[in-house]
Coordinates of C-alpha atoms in Angstrom, one line a residue:
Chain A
X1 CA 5.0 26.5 11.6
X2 CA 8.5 24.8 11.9
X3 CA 9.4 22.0 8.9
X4 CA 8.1 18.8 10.3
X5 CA 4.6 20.6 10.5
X6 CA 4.6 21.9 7.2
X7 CA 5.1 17.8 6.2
X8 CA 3.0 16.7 7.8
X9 CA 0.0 19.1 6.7
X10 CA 1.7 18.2 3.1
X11 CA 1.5 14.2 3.6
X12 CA -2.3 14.9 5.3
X13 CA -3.3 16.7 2.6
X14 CA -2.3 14.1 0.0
X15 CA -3.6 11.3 2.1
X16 CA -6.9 12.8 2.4
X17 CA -7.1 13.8 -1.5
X18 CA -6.6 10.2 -2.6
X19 CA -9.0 8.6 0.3
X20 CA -11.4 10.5 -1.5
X21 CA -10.4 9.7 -5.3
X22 CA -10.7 6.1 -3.9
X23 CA -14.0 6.0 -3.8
X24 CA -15.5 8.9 -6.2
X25 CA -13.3 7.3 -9.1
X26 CA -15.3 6.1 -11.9
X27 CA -12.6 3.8 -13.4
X28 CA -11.6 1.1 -10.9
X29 CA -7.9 1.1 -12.0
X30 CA -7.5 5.0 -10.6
X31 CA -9.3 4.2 -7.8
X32 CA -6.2 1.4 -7.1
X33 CA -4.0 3.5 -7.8
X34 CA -5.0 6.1 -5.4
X35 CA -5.1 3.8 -2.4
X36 CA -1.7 3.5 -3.4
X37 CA -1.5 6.5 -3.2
X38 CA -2.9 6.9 -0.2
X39 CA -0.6 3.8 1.3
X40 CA 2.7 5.5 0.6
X41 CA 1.8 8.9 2.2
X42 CA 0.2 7.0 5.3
X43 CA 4.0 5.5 5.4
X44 CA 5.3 8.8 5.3
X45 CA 3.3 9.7 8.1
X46 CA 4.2 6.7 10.0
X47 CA 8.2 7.7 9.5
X48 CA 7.2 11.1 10.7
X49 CA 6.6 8.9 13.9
X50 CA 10.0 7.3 13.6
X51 CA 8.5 4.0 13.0
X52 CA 10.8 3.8 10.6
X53 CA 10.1 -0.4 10.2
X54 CA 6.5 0.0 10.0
X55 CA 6.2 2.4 7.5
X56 CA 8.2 0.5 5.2
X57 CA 6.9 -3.1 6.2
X58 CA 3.1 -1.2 5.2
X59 CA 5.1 0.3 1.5
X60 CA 6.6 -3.7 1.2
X61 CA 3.4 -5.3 2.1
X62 CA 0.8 -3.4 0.5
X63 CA 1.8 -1.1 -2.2
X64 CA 5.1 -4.0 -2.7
X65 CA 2.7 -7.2 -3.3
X66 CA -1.1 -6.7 -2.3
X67 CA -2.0 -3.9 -4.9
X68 CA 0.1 -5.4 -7.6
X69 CA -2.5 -8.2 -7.0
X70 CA -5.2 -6.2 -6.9
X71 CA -4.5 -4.1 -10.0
X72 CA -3.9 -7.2 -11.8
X73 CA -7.6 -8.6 -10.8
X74 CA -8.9 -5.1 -11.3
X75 CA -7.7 -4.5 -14.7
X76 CA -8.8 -7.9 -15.9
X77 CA -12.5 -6.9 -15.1
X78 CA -14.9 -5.4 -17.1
X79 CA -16.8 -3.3 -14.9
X80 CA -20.2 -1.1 -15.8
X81 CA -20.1 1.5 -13.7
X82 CA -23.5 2.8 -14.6
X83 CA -24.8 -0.5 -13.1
X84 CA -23.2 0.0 -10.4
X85 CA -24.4 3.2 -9.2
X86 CA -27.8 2.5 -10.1
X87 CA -29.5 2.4 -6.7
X88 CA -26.5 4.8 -5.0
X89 CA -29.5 6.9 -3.1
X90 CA -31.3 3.8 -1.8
X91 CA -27.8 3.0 -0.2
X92 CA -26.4 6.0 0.6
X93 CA -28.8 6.7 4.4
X94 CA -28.0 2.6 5.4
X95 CA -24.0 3.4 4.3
X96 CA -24.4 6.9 6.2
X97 CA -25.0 5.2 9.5
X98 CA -22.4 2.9 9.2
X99 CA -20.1 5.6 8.1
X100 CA -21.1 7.5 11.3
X101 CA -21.2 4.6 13.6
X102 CA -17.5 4.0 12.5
X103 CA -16.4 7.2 13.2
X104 CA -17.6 7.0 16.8
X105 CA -16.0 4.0 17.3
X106 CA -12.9 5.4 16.3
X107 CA -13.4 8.8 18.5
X108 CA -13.6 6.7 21.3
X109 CA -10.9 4.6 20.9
X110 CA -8.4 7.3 19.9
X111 CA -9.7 9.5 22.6
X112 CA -9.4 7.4 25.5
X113 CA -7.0 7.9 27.9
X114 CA -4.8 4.4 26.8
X115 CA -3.9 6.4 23.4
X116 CA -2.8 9.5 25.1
X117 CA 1.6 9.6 24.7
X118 CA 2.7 13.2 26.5
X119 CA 4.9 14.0 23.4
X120 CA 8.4 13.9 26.1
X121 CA 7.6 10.1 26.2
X122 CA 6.8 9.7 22.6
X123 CA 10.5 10.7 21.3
X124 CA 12.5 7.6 20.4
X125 CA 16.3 8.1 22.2
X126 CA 18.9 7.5 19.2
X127 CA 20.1 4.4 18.9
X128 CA 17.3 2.7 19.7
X129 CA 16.5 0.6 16.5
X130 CA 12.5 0.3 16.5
X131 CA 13.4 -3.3 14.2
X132 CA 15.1 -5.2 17.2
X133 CA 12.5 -3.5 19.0
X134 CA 9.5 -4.8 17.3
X135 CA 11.8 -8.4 16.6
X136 CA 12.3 -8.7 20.2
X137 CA 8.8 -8.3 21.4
X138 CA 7.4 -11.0 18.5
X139 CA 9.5 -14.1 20.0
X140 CA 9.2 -12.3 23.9
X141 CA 6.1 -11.2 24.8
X142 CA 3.9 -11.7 22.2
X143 CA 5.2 -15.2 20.4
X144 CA 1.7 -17.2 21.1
X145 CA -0.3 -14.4 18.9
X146 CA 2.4 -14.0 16.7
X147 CA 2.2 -18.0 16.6
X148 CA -1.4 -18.9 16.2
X149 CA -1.8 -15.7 13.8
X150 CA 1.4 -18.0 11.6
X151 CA -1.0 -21.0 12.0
X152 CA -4.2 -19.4 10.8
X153 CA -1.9 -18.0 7.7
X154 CA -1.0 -21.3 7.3
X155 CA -4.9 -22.8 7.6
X156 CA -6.2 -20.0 4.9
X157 CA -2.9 -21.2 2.6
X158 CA -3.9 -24.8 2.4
X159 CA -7.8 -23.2 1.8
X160 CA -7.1 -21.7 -0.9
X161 CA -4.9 -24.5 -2.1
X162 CA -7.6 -27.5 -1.8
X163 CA -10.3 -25.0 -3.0
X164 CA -8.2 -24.3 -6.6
X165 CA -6.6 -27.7 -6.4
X166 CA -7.4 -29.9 -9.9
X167 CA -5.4 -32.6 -9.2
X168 CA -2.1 -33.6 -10.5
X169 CA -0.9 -34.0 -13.6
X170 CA 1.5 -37.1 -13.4
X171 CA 3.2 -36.8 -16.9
X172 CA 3.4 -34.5 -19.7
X173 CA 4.1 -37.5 -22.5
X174 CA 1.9 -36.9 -25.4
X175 CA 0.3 -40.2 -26.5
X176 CA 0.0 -40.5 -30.6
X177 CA -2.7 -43.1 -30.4
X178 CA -5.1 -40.1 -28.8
X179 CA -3.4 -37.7 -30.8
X180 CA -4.3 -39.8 -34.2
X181 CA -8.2 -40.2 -33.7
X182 CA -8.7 -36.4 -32.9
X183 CA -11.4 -34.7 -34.5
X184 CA -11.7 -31.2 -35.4
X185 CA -14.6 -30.5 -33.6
X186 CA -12.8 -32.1 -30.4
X187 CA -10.1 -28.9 -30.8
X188 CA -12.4 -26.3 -32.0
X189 CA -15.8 -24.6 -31.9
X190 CA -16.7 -21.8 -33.8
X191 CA -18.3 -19.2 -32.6
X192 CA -21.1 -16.7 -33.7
X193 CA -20.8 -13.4 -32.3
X194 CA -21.5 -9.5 -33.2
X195 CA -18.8 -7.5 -34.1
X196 CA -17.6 -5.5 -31.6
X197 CA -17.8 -1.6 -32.2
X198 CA -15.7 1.4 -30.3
Chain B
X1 CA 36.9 19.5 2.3
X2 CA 36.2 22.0 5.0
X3 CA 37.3 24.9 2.5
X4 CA 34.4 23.7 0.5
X5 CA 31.9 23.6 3.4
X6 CA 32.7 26.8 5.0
X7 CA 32.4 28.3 1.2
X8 CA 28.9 26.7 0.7
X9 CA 27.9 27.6 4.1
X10 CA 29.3 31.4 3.8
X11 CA 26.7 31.5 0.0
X12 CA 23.5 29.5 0.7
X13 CA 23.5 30.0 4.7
X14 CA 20.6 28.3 6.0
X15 CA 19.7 26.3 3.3
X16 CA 23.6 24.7 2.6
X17 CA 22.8 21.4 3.8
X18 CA 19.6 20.8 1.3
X19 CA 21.8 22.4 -1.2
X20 CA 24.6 20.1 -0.7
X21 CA 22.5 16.7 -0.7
X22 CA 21.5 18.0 -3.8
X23 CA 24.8 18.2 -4.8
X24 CA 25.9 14.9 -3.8
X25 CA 22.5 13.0 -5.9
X26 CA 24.3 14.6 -9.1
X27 CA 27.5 13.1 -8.0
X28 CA 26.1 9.7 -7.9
X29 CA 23.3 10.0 -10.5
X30 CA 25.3 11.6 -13.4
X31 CA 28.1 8.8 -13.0
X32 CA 24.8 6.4 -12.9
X33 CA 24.0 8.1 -16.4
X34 CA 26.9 8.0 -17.7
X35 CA 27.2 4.3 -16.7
X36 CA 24.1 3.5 -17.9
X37 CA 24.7 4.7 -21.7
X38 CA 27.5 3.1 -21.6
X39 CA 26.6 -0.2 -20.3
X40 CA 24.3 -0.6 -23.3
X41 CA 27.7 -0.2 -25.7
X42 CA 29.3 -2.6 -23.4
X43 CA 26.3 -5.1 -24.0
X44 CA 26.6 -4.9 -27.8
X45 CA 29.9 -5.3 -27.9
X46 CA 30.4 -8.2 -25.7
X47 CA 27.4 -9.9 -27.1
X48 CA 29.0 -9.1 -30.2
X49 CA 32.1 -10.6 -29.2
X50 CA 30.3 -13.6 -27.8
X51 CA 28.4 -14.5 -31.1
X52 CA 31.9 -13.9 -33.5
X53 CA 30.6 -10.3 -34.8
X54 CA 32.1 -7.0 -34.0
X55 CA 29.3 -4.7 -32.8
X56 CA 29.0 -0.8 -33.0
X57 CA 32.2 0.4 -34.5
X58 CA 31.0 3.2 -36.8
X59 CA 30.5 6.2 -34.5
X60 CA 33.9 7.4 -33.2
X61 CA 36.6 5.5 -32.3
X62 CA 35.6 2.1 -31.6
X63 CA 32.2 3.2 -31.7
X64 CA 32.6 5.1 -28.6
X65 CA 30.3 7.3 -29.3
X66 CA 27.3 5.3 -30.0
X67 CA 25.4 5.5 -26.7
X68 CA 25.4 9.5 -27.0
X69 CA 24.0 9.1 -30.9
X70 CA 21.3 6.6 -29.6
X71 CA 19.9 8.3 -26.9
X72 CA 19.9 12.1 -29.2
X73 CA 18.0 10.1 -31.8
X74 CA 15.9 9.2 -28.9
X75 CA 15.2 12.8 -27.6
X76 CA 14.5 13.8 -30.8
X77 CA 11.9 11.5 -32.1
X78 CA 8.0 12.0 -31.5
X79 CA 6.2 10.6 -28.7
X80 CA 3.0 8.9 -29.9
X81 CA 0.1 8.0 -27.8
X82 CA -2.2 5.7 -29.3
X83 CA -6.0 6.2 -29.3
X84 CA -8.2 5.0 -27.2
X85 CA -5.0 4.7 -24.2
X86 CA -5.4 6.3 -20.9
X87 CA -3.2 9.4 -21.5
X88 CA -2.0 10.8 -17.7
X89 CA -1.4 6.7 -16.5
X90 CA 0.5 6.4 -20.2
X91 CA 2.4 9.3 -19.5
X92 CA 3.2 8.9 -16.0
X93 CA 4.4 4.9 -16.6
X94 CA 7.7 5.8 -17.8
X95 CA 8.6 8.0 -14.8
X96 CA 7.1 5.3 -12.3
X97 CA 9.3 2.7 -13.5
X98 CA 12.3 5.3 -13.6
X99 CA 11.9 6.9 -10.2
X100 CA 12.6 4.0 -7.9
X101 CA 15.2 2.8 -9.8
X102 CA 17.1 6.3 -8.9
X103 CA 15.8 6.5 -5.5
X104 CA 17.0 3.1 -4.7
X105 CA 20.5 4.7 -5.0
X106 CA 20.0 6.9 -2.3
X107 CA 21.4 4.5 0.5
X108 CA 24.1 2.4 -1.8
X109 CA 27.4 2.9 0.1
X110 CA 30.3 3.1 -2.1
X111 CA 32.8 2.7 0.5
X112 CA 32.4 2.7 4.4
X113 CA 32.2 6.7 4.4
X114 CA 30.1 7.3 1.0
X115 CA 27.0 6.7 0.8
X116 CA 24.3 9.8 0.5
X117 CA 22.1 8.3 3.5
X118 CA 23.4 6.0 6.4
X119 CA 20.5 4.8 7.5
X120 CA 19.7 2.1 10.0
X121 CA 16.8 0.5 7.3
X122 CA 18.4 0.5 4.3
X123 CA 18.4 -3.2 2.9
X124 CA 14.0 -2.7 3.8
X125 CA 14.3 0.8 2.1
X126 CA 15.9 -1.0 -0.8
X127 CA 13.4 -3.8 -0.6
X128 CA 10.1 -1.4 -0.3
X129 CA 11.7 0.7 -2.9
X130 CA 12.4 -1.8 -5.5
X131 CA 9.2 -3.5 -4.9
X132 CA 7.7 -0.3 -6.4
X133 CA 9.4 -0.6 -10.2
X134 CA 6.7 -3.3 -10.9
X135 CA 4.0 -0.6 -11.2
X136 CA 6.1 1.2 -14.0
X137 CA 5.5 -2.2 -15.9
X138 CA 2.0 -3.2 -15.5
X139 CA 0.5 0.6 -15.8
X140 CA 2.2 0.8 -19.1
X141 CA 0.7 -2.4 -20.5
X142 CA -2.8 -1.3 -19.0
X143 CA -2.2 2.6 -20.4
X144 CA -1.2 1.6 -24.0
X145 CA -4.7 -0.1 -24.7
X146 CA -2.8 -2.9 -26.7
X147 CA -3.2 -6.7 -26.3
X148 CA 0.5 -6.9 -26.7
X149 CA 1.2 -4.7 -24.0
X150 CA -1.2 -5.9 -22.1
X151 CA -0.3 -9.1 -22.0
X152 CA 3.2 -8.3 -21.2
X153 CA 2.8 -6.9 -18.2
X154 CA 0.2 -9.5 -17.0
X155 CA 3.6 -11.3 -17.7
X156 CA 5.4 -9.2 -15.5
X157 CA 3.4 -8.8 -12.7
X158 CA 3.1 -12.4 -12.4
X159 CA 6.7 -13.2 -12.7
X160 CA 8.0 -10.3 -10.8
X161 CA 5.9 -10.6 -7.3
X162 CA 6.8 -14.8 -7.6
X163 CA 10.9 -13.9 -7.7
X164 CA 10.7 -11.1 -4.9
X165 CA 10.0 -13.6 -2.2
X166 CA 12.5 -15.9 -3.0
X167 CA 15.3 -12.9 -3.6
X168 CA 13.6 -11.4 0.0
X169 CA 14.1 -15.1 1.7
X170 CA 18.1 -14.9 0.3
X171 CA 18.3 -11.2 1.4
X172 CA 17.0 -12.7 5.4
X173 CA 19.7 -14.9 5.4
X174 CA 22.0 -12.1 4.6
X175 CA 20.5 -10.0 7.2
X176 CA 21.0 -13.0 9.4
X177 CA 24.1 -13.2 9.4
X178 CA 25.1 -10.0 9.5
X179 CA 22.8 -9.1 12.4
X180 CA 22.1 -5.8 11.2
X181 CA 20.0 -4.0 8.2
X182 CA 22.5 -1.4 7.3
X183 CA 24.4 -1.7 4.3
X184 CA 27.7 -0.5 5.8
X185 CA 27.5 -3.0 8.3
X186 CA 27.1 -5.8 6.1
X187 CA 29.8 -5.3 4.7
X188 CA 32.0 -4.9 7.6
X189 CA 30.6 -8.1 8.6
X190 CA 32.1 -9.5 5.9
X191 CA 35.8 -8.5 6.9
X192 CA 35.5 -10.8 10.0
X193 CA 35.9 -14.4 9.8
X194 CA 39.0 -17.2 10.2
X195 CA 39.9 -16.8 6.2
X196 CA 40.0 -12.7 6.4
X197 CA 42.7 -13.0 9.2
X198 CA 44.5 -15.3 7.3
X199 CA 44.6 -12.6 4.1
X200 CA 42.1 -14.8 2.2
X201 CA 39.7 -12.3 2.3
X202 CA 37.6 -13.6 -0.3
X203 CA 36.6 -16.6 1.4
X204 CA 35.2 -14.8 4.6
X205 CA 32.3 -13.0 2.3
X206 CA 28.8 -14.1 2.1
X207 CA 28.9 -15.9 -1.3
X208 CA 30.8 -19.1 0.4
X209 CA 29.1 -20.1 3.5
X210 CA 25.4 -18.8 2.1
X211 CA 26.5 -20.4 -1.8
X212 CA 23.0 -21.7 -2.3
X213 CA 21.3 -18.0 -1.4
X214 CA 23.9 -16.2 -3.2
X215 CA 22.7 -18.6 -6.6
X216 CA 19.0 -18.0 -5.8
X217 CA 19.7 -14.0 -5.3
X218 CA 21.8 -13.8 -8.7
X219 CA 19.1 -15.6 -10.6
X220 CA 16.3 -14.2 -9.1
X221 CA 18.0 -10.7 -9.7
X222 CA 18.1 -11.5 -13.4
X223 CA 14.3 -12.3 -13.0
X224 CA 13.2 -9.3 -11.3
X225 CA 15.0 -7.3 -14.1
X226 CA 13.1 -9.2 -17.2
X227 CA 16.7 -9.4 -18.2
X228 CA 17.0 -12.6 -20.7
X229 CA 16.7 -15.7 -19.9
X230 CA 13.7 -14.7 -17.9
X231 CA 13.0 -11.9 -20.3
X232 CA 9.1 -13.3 -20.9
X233 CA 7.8 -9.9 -20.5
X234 CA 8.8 -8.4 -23.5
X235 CA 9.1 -12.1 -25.5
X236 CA 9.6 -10.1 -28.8
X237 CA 9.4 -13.1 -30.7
X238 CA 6.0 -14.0 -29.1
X239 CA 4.2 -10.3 -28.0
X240 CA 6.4 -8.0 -29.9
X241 CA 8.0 -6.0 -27.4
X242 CA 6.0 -6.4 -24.5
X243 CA 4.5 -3.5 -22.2
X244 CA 6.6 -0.6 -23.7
X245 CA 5.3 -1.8 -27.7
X246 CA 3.6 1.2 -27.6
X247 CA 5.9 3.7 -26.7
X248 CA 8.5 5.7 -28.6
X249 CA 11.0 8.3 -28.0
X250 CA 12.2 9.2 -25.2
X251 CA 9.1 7.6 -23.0
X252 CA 10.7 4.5 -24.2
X253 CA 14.3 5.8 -23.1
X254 CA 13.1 6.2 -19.9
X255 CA 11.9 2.3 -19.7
X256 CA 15.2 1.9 -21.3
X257 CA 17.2 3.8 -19.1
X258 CA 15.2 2.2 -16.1
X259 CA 16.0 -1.4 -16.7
X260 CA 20.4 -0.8 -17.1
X261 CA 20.0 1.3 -13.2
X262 CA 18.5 -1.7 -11.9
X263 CA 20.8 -3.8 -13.6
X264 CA 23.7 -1.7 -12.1
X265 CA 21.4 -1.8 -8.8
X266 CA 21.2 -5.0 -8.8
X267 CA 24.8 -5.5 -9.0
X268 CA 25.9 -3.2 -6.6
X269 CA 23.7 -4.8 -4.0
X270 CA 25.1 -8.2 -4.8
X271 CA 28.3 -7.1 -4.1
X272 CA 27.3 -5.1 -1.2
X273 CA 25.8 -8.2 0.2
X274 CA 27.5 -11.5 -0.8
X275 CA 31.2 -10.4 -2.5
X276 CA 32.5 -8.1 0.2
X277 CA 31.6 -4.5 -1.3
X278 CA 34.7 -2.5 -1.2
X279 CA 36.8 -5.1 0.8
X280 CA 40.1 -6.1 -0.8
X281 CA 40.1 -10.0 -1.9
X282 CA 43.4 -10.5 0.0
X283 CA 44.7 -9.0 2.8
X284 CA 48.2 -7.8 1.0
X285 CA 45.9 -5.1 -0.8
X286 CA 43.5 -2.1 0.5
X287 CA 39.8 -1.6 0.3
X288 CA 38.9 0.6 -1.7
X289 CA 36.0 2.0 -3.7
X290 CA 37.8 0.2 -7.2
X291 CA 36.9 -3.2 -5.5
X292 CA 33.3 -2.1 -5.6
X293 CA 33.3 -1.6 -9.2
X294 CA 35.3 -4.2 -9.9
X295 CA 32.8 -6.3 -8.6
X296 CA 29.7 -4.6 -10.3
X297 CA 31.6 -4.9 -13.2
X298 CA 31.6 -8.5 -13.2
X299 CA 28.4 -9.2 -12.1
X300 CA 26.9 -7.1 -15.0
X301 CA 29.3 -9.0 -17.1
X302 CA 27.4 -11.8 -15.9
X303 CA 24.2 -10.8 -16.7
X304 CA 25.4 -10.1 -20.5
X305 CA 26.6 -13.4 -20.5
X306 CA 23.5 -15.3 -19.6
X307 CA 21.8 -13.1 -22.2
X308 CA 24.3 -14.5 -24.7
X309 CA 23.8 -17.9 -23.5
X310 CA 20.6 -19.2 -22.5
X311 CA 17.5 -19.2 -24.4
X312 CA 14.5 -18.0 -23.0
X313 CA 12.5 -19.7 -20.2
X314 CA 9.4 -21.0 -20.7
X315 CA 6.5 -19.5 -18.4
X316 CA 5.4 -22.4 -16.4
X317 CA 8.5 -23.3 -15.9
X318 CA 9.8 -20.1 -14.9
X319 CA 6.8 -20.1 -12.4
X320 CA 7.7 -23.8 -11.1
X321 CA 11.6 -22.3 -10.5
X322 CA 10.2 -19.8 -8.7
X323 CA 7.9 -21.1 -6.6
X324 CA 8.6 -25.2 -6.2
X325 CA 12.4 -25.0 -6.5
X326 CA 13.4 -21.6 -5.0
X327 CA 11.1 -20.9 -2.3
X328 CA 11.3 -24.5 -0.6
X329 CA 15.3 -24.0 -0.7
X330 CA 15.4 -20.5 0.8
X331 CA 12.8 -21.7 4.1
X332 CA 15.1 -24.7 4.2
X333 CA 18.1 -22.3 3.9
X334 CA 16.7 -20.0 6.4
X335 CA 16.2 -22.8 9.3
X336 CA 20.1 -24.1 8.8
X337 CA 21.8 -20.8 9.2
X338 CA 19.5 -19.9 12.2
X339 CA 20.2 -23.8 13.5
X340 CA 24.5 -23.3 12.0
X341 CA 24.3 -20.3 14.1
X342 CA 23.5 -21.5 17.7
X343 CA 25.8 -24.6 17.5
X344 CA 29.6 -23.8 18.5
X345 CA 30.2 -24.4 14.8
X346 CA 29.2 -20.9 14.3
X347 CA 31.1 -18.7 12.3
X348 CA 29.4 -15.5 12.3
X349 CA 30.3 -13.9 16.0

């Protein structure tokens, strides 16, 4: 087994351990933090390609920005877990069959003949730079996907935007005359609750 | 040179090259160490300066030794971790927030020839890499079961992902002009130009034609580090100490010792990219690996300076900087270089 092997068996093996932590962890934060896990060793696998800009583009992108996001929701939530497996068995032949039905899918596509790379055509010549490679092809080939997938970016942007939108707020002068008639109960409302117990 | 090789080679065989990579991180992370612990006397004392008081000046001469005293009190004290925390993410938040700051070091060249890896990625590398340091941050305030902490790193998180677009937007126009995502050849980019063959050097580099990115990198750089005035996430006046209120000893050191590398990152890469790296100001003088530091030197200057200086930012407006000021001047930014660059008036060629 020469080195490159060994790494890649390594990478797998982490990848594969923290796929499954993802979904057997019972506290939702490990669970994030495993797919993050399992993000950075799928971009070590990626490198082992020598797509060099890919593999950090998917450590920028997701482990970078989307699961900072995510933890920060996640931790914010106060899940019972209990709840949540309650019914796992009624699920679990329904989630089977997708599982299943997902795997084929996948078999197929990997295993047809478009997928196949004879390992002499899959070696990058050096100085080839797989950035200019990839920029090249975005504003060649493929610049009316790379285009329209911009615009509908751009369309879920302003979504989000007008859904959260609460108008705006033209000045931040405080007026004395409101500030004079306040009332207490205007500010404040008290609040009855048990104490809370660890 | 080749002594030294054919010795290694002759004593580890097979394994020399591993061995000697190892070698050269020491080389470049002792010195960060060492620079590091003494950054934090530097800050003292010219904060001291600033505000008319003296600063350490009781251990050694000067109070030279006051870095080394610090961090052996450091070692030495207990590490506490509270009840009720989540132990392995507590102990393993230090160490995340630690190891990218070191590993982003890995492609830093000092001069054209040395730097550890030469690779054709490295401002991404640096970019994926640094975008990791956040996690360090927000575990700790989730680990330390604290509202304090907590609250802290909600803080953080918030602040930190806002300011990485607009210092990524500055670092495309760099990259634009340079044509090229290695380091070394940024640089050497930077030695072209109709000043640099005049011997004005310092008018060909980045910080002059891209002024308005350089600005937005610097202060977004001070932003990404929580460094004062954007230093919300620990607000000690407001939240204590932010996400590390819980920790103590040398987990705390490590938080510590995290925030001055990526200070000194930070530098370095400013240099690297918009003050000409090791290039000579004027032509009368070489390059040379003391322009580098000089440089470093006074861009960490200026980061102890705005810490002297300013007060510290409000959060929405910190949030209205970032998003309503600097990210609608870095697209505008990014459409005039790419429009300056295909007119004859072009200057990068």
């Amino acid at each position: 087994m020469d080195f490159q092997t060994a790494v890649f068996f390594f990478l797998s093996a982490i990848l594969i351990f923290a796929a499954l932590r993802v979904i057997t962890a019972r506290n939702p934060v490990y669970a994030a933090l495993h797919l993050m896990l399992a993000f950075f060793t799928t971009g070590g696998l990626w490198l082992m390609l020598q797509a060099e800009f890919l593999a950090i583009a998917l450590i920028v992108v997701y482990v970078g920005a989307v699961m900072v996001l995510f933890l920060f929701v996640v931790m914010m939530l106060d899940i019972n877990m209990d709840r949540i497996r309650e019914g796992f068995w009624n699920y679990l032949p329904l989630g089977a069959v997708l599982g299943l039905l997902m795997v084929l899918e996948m078999g197929l596509v990997l295993g047809s003949k478009y997928f196949q790379v004879p390992i002499s055509e899959a070696v990058v010549p050096s100085g080839v730079s797989n950035t200019k490679e990839i920029g090249a092809l975005l504003v060649t080939d493929y610049v009316f996907p790379f285009e329209l997938a911009a615009v509908i970016l751009l369309v879920g942007m302003i979504a989000a935007v007008v859904l959260t939108f609460r108008g705006v707020k033209k000045s931040k002068i405080s007026n004395p005359n409101q500030q004079v008639f306040v009332k207490a109960k205007d500010r404040m409302r008290v609040l009855q609750m048990p104490v809370e117990k660890d | 040179m080749d002594a030294l090789m054919n010795f290694g080679q002759g004593i580890f065989g097979g394994v020399w090259p591993a061995v000697w990579t190892l070698i050269k991180i020491v080389l470049i992370v002792a010195p960060l160490m060492l620079g590091v612990a003494y950054l934090t006397y530097f800050e003292r004392k010219v904060i001291g300066y600033m505000q008319q008081r003296i600063g350490p000046n009781r251990v050694g001469p000067w109070g030279l030794i006051q870095p080394i005293a610090d961090g052996l009190k450091l070692l030495l004290k207990e590490i506490i971790v509270p009840s009720g925390s989540s132990k392995a993410v507590f102990i393993i938040a230090p160490m995340l927030a630690i190891a990218p700051a070191l590993a982003a070091w890995a492609v830093i060249p000092f001069t054209d020839s040395l730097v550890l890896a030469n690779i054709d990625a490295s401002l991404l590398y640096i970019l994926a890499i640094t975008s990791m340091g956040v996690y360090g941050i927000i575990l700790s305030g989730w680990a330390s079961n604290s509202k304090y902490a907590f609250l802290g790193a909600m803080r953080s998180a918030a602040q930190m992902v806002s300011y990485e677009i607009a210092m990524g937007f500055a670092l495309i126009t760099v990259l634009m002009v340079a044509g090229s995502l290695n380091l070394v050849e940024i640089v050497n980019g930077q030695s072209r130009g109709q000043f640099a063959d005049m011997g004005l050097g310092f008018l060909s580099w980045n910080w002059l034609p891209l002024l308005p990115m350089f600005l937005v990198y610097l202060i977004s750089g001070t932003a990404e580090l929580n460094r004062a005035p954007f230093d919300i996430a620990e607000g000690e006046s407001e939240i204590v100490a932010g996400f590390h209120v819980e920790y103590s000893g040398m987990a705390f050191a490590l938080f510590f010792l995290a925030e001055y590398a990526n200070m000194i990152l930070i530098a370095a890469l400013t240099s690297i990219l918009f003050l000409g790296g090791w290039l000579s100001p004027v032509g009368f003088l070489p390059d040379g690996i003391l322009w580098m530091f000089a440089k470093m030197s006074f861009v960490l200057l200026l980061f102890l300076w705005f810490r002297a200086t300013f007060p510290r930012y409000r959060y929405d407006l910190l949030m209205r900087l970032g998003w309503k000021v600097f990210l609608p001047l870095c697209f505008f930014w990014v459409i005039i270089v790419g429009v300056w660059m295909i007119t004859p008036l072009n200057i990068w060629n």
